Coordinates of C-alpha atoms and ligand atoms in Angstrom, one line a residue:
M43 CA -39.6 -13.6 -35.9
S44 CA -39.2 -16.3 -38.5
P45 CA -42.5 -18.1 -39.3
V46 CA -43.1 -21.6 -38.1
L47 CA -44.5 -22.5 -41.5
R48 CA -43.8 -21.0 -44.9
V49 CA -45.4 -22.3 -48.1
A50 CA -44.6 -21.1 -51.6
G51 CA -45.8 -22.0 -55.0
L52 CA -47.5 -25.2 -53.6
S53 CA -49.3 -27.3 -56.2
K54 CA -50.8 -30.8 -56.3
H55 CA -53.0 -32.4 -58.9
F56 CA -54.8 -35.7 -59.0
G57 CA -55.2 -36.7 -62.6
G58 CA -56.9 -33.7 -64.2
V59 CA -58.0 -32.2 -60.9
R60 CA -55.8 -29.3 -59.6
A61 CA -56.4 -29.9 -56.0
L62 CA -53.9 -27.1 -55.0
D63 CA -52.6 -24.5 -57.4
D64 CA -49.7 -22.2 -56.6
V65 CA -50.6 -21.6 -53.0
A66 CA -48.4 -19.4 -50.8
F67 CA -48.7 -18.4 -47.1
E68 CA -46.9 -18.0 -43.8
L69 CA -47.8 -18.8 -40.3
A70 CA -46.2 -17.2 -37.2
A71 CA -45.6 -18.7 -33.8
G72 CA -48.7 -18.3 -31.6
E73 CA -50.9 -17.5 -34.6
L74 CA -54.2 -19.1 -35.5
L75 CA -54.6 -19.3 -39.2
A76 CA -57.9 -20.7 -40.6
M77 CA -58.1 -22.2 -44.1
I78 CA -61.7 -22.2 -45.4
G79 CA -63.4 -22.9 -48.6
P80 CA -66.1 -25.1 -50.0
N81 CA -65.9 -28.9 -50.1
G82 CA -63.2 -30.0 -52.6
A83 CA -61.4 -26.7 -52.4
G84 CA -58.1 -28.4 -51.5
K85 CA -57.9 -27.8 -47.8
S86 CA -57.1 -31.4 -46.8
T87 CA -54.7 -31.7 -49.7
C88 CA -52.8 -28.7 -48.3
F89 CA -52.8 -30.3 -44.8
N90 CA -51.6 -33.6 -46.2
L91 CA -48.7 -31.9 -48.1
V92 CA -47.6 -30.1 -45.0
N93 CA -47.8 -33.3 -42.8
G94 CA -45.9 -35.3 -45.4
Q95 CA -48.7 -37.7 -46.3
L96 CA -48.6 -36.4 -49.9
A97 CA -45.7 -35.1 -51.9
P98 CA -46.2 -31.8 -53.9
D99 CA -45.9 -31.5 -57.6
A100 CA -44.3 -28.1 -57.2
G101 CA -43.5 -25.7 -54.5
R102 CA -41.7 -25.4 -51.2
I103 CA -42.8 -26.1 -47.6
V104 CA -40.5 -24.8 -44.9
V105 CA -41.2 -25.8 -41.3
L106 CA -39.2 -24.0 -38.6
G107 CA -36.7 -23.0 -41.2
R108 CA -36.3 -26.4 -42.7
D109 CA -37.4 -27.5 -46.2
I110 CA -39.4 -30.7 -45.7
A111 CA -39.0 -31.9 -49.3
G112 CA -38.5 -35.7 -49.2
L113 CA -39.3 -36.1 -45.5
G114 CA -42.0 -38.6 -44.5
P115 CA -44.9 -38.0 -42.0
R116 CA -42.9 -39.4 -39.0
Q117 CA -39.8 -37.2 -39.7
I118 CA -42.0 -34.2 -40.1
W119 CA -43.8 -35.0 -36.8
R120 CA -40.4 -35.2 -35.1
L121 CA -39.5 -31.8 -36.4
G122 CA -42.3 -30.5 -34.1
V123 CA -45.4 -30.7 -36.3
G124 CA -48.5 -32.0 -34.4
R125 CA -51.8 -33.0 -35.9
T126 CA -55.1 -34.0 -34.5
F127 CA -56.0 -37.6 -35.2
Q128 CA -59.3 -39.2 -34.5
I129 CA -59.0 -41.8 -31.8
T130 CA -60.4 -44.8 -33.5
A131 CA -62.1 -47.9 -32.2
T132 CA -58.8 -49.7 -31.9
F133 CA -57.7 -47.4 -29.1
G134 CA -61.2 -47.0 -27.6
S135 CA -60.6 -49.8 -25.0
M136 CA -57.5 -48.0 -23.7
T137 CA -57.9 -45.5 -21.0
V138 CA -57.6 -41.8 -21.6
A139 CA -54.2 -41.7 -19.9
E140 CA -52.9 -44.7 -21.8
N141 CA -53.8 -43.1 -25.1
V142 CA -51.7 -40.0 -24.3
Q143 CA -48.9 -42.1 -22.9
L144 CA -48.7 -44.1 -26.1
A145 CA -48.2 -40.9 -28.1
L146 CA -45.5 -39.8 -25.6
I147 CA -43.7 -43.1 -25.8
S148 CA -43.8 -42.9 -29.6
H149 CA -42.3 -39.5 -29.5
R150 CA -39.5 -40.5 -27.0
R151 CA -38.6 -43.5 -29.1
G152 CA -37.7 -41.1 -31.9
L153 CA -35.6 -38.9 -29.6
W154 CA -33.9 -41.3 -27.3
S155 CA -32.7 -44.9 -27.2
P156 CA -35.4 -47.5 -27.8
W157 CA -34.8 -49.2 -24.5
T158 CA -35.5 -46.1 -22.3
P159 CA -38.8 -47.1 -20.7
A160 CA -39.4 -44.1 -18.4
A161 CA -43.0 -45.3 -17.9
G162 CA -43.4 -43.3 -14.8
L163 CA -42.3 -40.1 -16.5
E164 CA -44.6 -40.6 -19.4
R165 CA -47.5 -41.1 -17.1
E166 CA -46.8 -37.9 -15.2
R167 CA -46.4 -36.0 -18.5
A168 CA -49.7 -37.6 -19.8
L169 CA -51.5 -36.4 -16.7
E170 CA -50.1 -32.9 -17.2
L171 CA -51.3 -32.8 -20.8
L172 CA -54.7 -34.1 -19.7
A173 CA -54.9 -31.4 -17.0
L174 CA -54.1 -28.8 -19.8
V175 CA -57.1 -29.9 -21.8
G176 CA -59.3 -30.3 -18.7
M177 CA -59.5 -34.1 -18.8
A178 CA -57.4 -35.1 -15.7
E179 CA -60.4 -36.4 -13.7
Q180 CA -61.3 -38.7 -16.5
A181 CA -57.7 -40.1 -17.0
E182 CA -58.7 -43.7 -16.0
R183 CA -61.8 -44.0 -18.1
A184 CA -61.8 -45.9 -21.3
C185 CA -61.9 -43.7 -24.4
A186 CA -64.8 -45.6 -25.7
V187 CA -67.2 -44.4 -23.0
L188 CA -66.3 -40.7 -23.2
A189 CA -68.7 -38.0 -24.4
Y190 CA -67.8 -36.9 -27.9
G191 CA -66.6 -33.5 -26.8
D192 CA -64.3 -35.0 -24.2
L193 CA -62.9 -37.5 -26.7
K194 CA -62.0 -34.5 -28.9
R195 CA -60.1 -32.9 -26.0
V196 CA -58.1 -36.2 -25.5
E197 CA -57.3 -36.0 -29.3
L198 CA -56.0 -32.5 -28.7
A199 CA -53.8 -33.8 -25.8
V200 CA -52.4 -36.5 -28.0
A201 CA -51.6 -33.9 -30.7
L202 CA -49.7 -31.9 -28.1
A203 CA -47.6 -35.0 -27.0
N204 CA -44.6 -34.1 -29.3
D205 CA -44.5 -30.6 -28.0
P206 CA -45.4 -29.2 -31.4
R207 CA -44.4 -25.7 -32.7
L208 CA -46.9 -26.1 -35.5
L209 CA -50.2 -27.8 -35.0
L210 CA -52.4 -28.9 -37.9
M211 CA -56.1 -29.4 -37.3
D212 CA -58.2 -30.5 -40.3
E213 CA -61.8 -30.2 -39.1
P214 CA -61.0 -30.9 -35.5
T215 CA -64.6 -30.2 -34.5
A216 CA -66.3 -32.5 -37.0
G217 CA -69.5 -34.0 -35.6
M218 CA -69.6 -31.7 -32.6
A219 CA -72.5 -29.6 -31.5
P220 CA -72.0 -25.8 -32.0
A221 CA -71.4 -25.0 -28.3
E222 CA -68.9 -27.8 -28.0
R223 CA -67.1 -26.6 -31.1
Q224 CA -66.6 -23.2 -29.7
A225 CA -65.3 -24.6 -26.5
L226 CA -62.8 -26.9 -28.2
M227 CA -61.4 -24.1 -30.4
A228 CA -61.3 -21.7 -27.5
L229 CA -59.2 -24.3 -25.6
A230 CA -56.9 -24.9 -28.6
A231 CA -56.5 -21.2 -29.1
R232 CA -55.6 -20.6 -25.5
I233 CA -53.0 -23.3 -25.4
A234 CA -51.5 -22.2 -28.8
R235 CA -51.2 -18.6 -27.7
E236 CA -49.7 -19.5 -24.3
R237 CA -47.2 -21.8 -25.8
G238 CA -46.4 -19.9 -29.0
I239 CA -47.7 -22.8 -31.2
G240 CA -48.7 -21.8 -34.7
V241 CA -52.0 -23.4 -35.7
L242 CA -53.4 -24.1 -39.1
F243 CA -57.0 -25.2 -39.0
T244 CA -60.0 -25.9 -41.1
E245 CA -63.5 -25.6 -39.9
H246 CA -67.0 -25.5 -41.5
D247 CA -68.6 -23.4 -38.7
M248 CA -68.0 -19.8 -39.7
D249 CA -68.8 -18.6 -36.1
V250 CA -65.9 -20.7 -34.9
V251 CA -63.6 -19.5 -37.7
F252 CA -64.4 -15.8 -37.3
G253 CA -64.4 -16.2 -33.5
H254 CA -60.9 -17.7 -33.1
A255 CA -58.8 -17.1 -36.2
D256 CA -56.2 -14.3 -36.3
R257 CA -56.1 -14.6 -40.0
I258 CA -58.2 -16.4 -42.6
M259 CA -57.3 -17.8 -46.0
V260 CA -60.0 -18.7 -48.5
L261 CA -59.4 -21.5 -51.0
S262 CA -61.5 -22.0 -54.0
R263 CA -60.8 -24.8 -56.5
G264 CA -57.2 -25.1 -55.3
R265 CA -56.4 -21.4 -55.4
L266 CA -56.2 -18.8 -52.6
I267 CA -58.7 -16.2 -53.5
A268 CA -58.5 -14.1 -50.3
A269 CA -56.4 -13.9 -47.2
G270 CA -56.3 -11.5 -44.3
A271 CA -57.8 -10.4 -41.0
P272 CA -61.3 -11.7 -40.3
A273 CA -62.9 -8.3 -40.8
A274 CA -61.3 -7.9 -44.3
V275 CA -62.1 -11.5 -45.4
R276 CA -65.7 -11.2 -44.2
T277 CA -66.4 -8.2 -46.5
D278 CA -64.4 -9.5 -49.5
P279 CA -66.7 -9.6 -52.5
Q280 CA -65.4 -12.9 -53.9
V281 CA -65.7 -14.6 -50.6
R282 CA -69.2 -13.4 -50.1
E283 CA -70.1 -14.8 -53.5
I284 CA -68.8 -18.2 -52.5
Y285 CA -70.3 -18.3 -49.1
L286 CA -73.5 -16.4 -49.7
G287 CA -74.0 -17.6 -53.3
A288 CA -76.2 -20.4 -54.5
D289 CA -74.3 -23.3 -52.8
H290 CA -74.0 -21.8 -49.4
A291 CA -73.7 -24.8 -47.1
Ligands
LIG124 P1 -61.3 -30.2 -49.1 O1 -60.6 -30.7 -47.9 O2 -61.2 -28.7 -49.2 O3 -62.8 -30.6 -49.1 P2 -59.7 -31.9 -50.7 O4 -58.3 -31.4 -50.5 O5 -60.1 -33.1 -50.0 O6 -60.7 -30.7 -50.4 O7 -59.9 -32.2 -52.3 C1 -59.5 -31.3 -53.3 C2 -59.8 -32.0 -54.6 O8 -58.9 -33.0 -54.9 C3 -61.2 -32.6 -54.8 O9 -61.6 -32.4 -56.1 C4 -60.9 -34.0 -54.5 O10 -61.9 -34.8 -55.1 C5 -59.5 -34.2 -55.0 N1 -58.8 -35.3 -54.3 C6 -58.4 -35.2 -53.0 N2 -57.7 -36.2 -52.7 C7 -57.6 -37.0 -53.7 C8 -57.0 -38.3 -54.0 N3 -56.3 -39.0 -53.1 N4 -57.2 -38.8 -55.3 C9 -57.9 -38.2 -56.2 N5 -58.5 -37.0 -56.0 C10 -58.3 -36.4 -54.8
LIG125 MG1 -61.1 -31.8 -46.2

């Protein structure tokens, strides 16, 4: 099967900093691929190149068979690339359902005519997505009053609104307690596997990474220094040096 994401020779520098240096990898449908590495390794840079927020200096990014060179974030999103966003204070006063409906309406606008309201349809679909992430009972609560772990589940529902084939999650569990982190990634993994969504994610908690990733890539100073199945990466001498060395976080 052709990969949902193919990256080759990807490089990006900021002034003298080589944030990403000749990185190549592929991601298959239904696969969970973790990108790990110390702070400043280039993980977010890689995510922002794939989602179109940054343009590469060199290299190719192919999403669902299409080279995304020159496309902006919205166009890439419409191709079927979802990403988790933090629901900020601006949207906190809206209900859980409204937040998801907003994402759905935004998606439909891109696909259909701008005067197709279909509000009822969007509400139904929003409730479906909320049921998928276990938040249906809290649909009418304001996002601002949710427990942090529940808010993260709403963010996942929002990320699924465009029916993505590729889902990008840059530190989706930031700020969560360990048990909640495991639960959120287990949920994301189940949905991804059921729907054949390829997931690229970063995560600081190694228990979460090794517990849920099918494959792991390790970045260090912009370069991929290891990639493979969790068992192989865990025993890689260079990886051990980075993670078990002096600056083990
Ligand atoms: P990570 O997500 O792995 O912590 P980043 O991709 O955020 O790493 O950063 C990689 C390197 O690029 C770091 O040295 C960082 O300081 C630098 N960097 C990232 N974004 C910018 C930017 N917009 N301007 C300048 N330097 C940046
Ligand atoms: Mg980062």
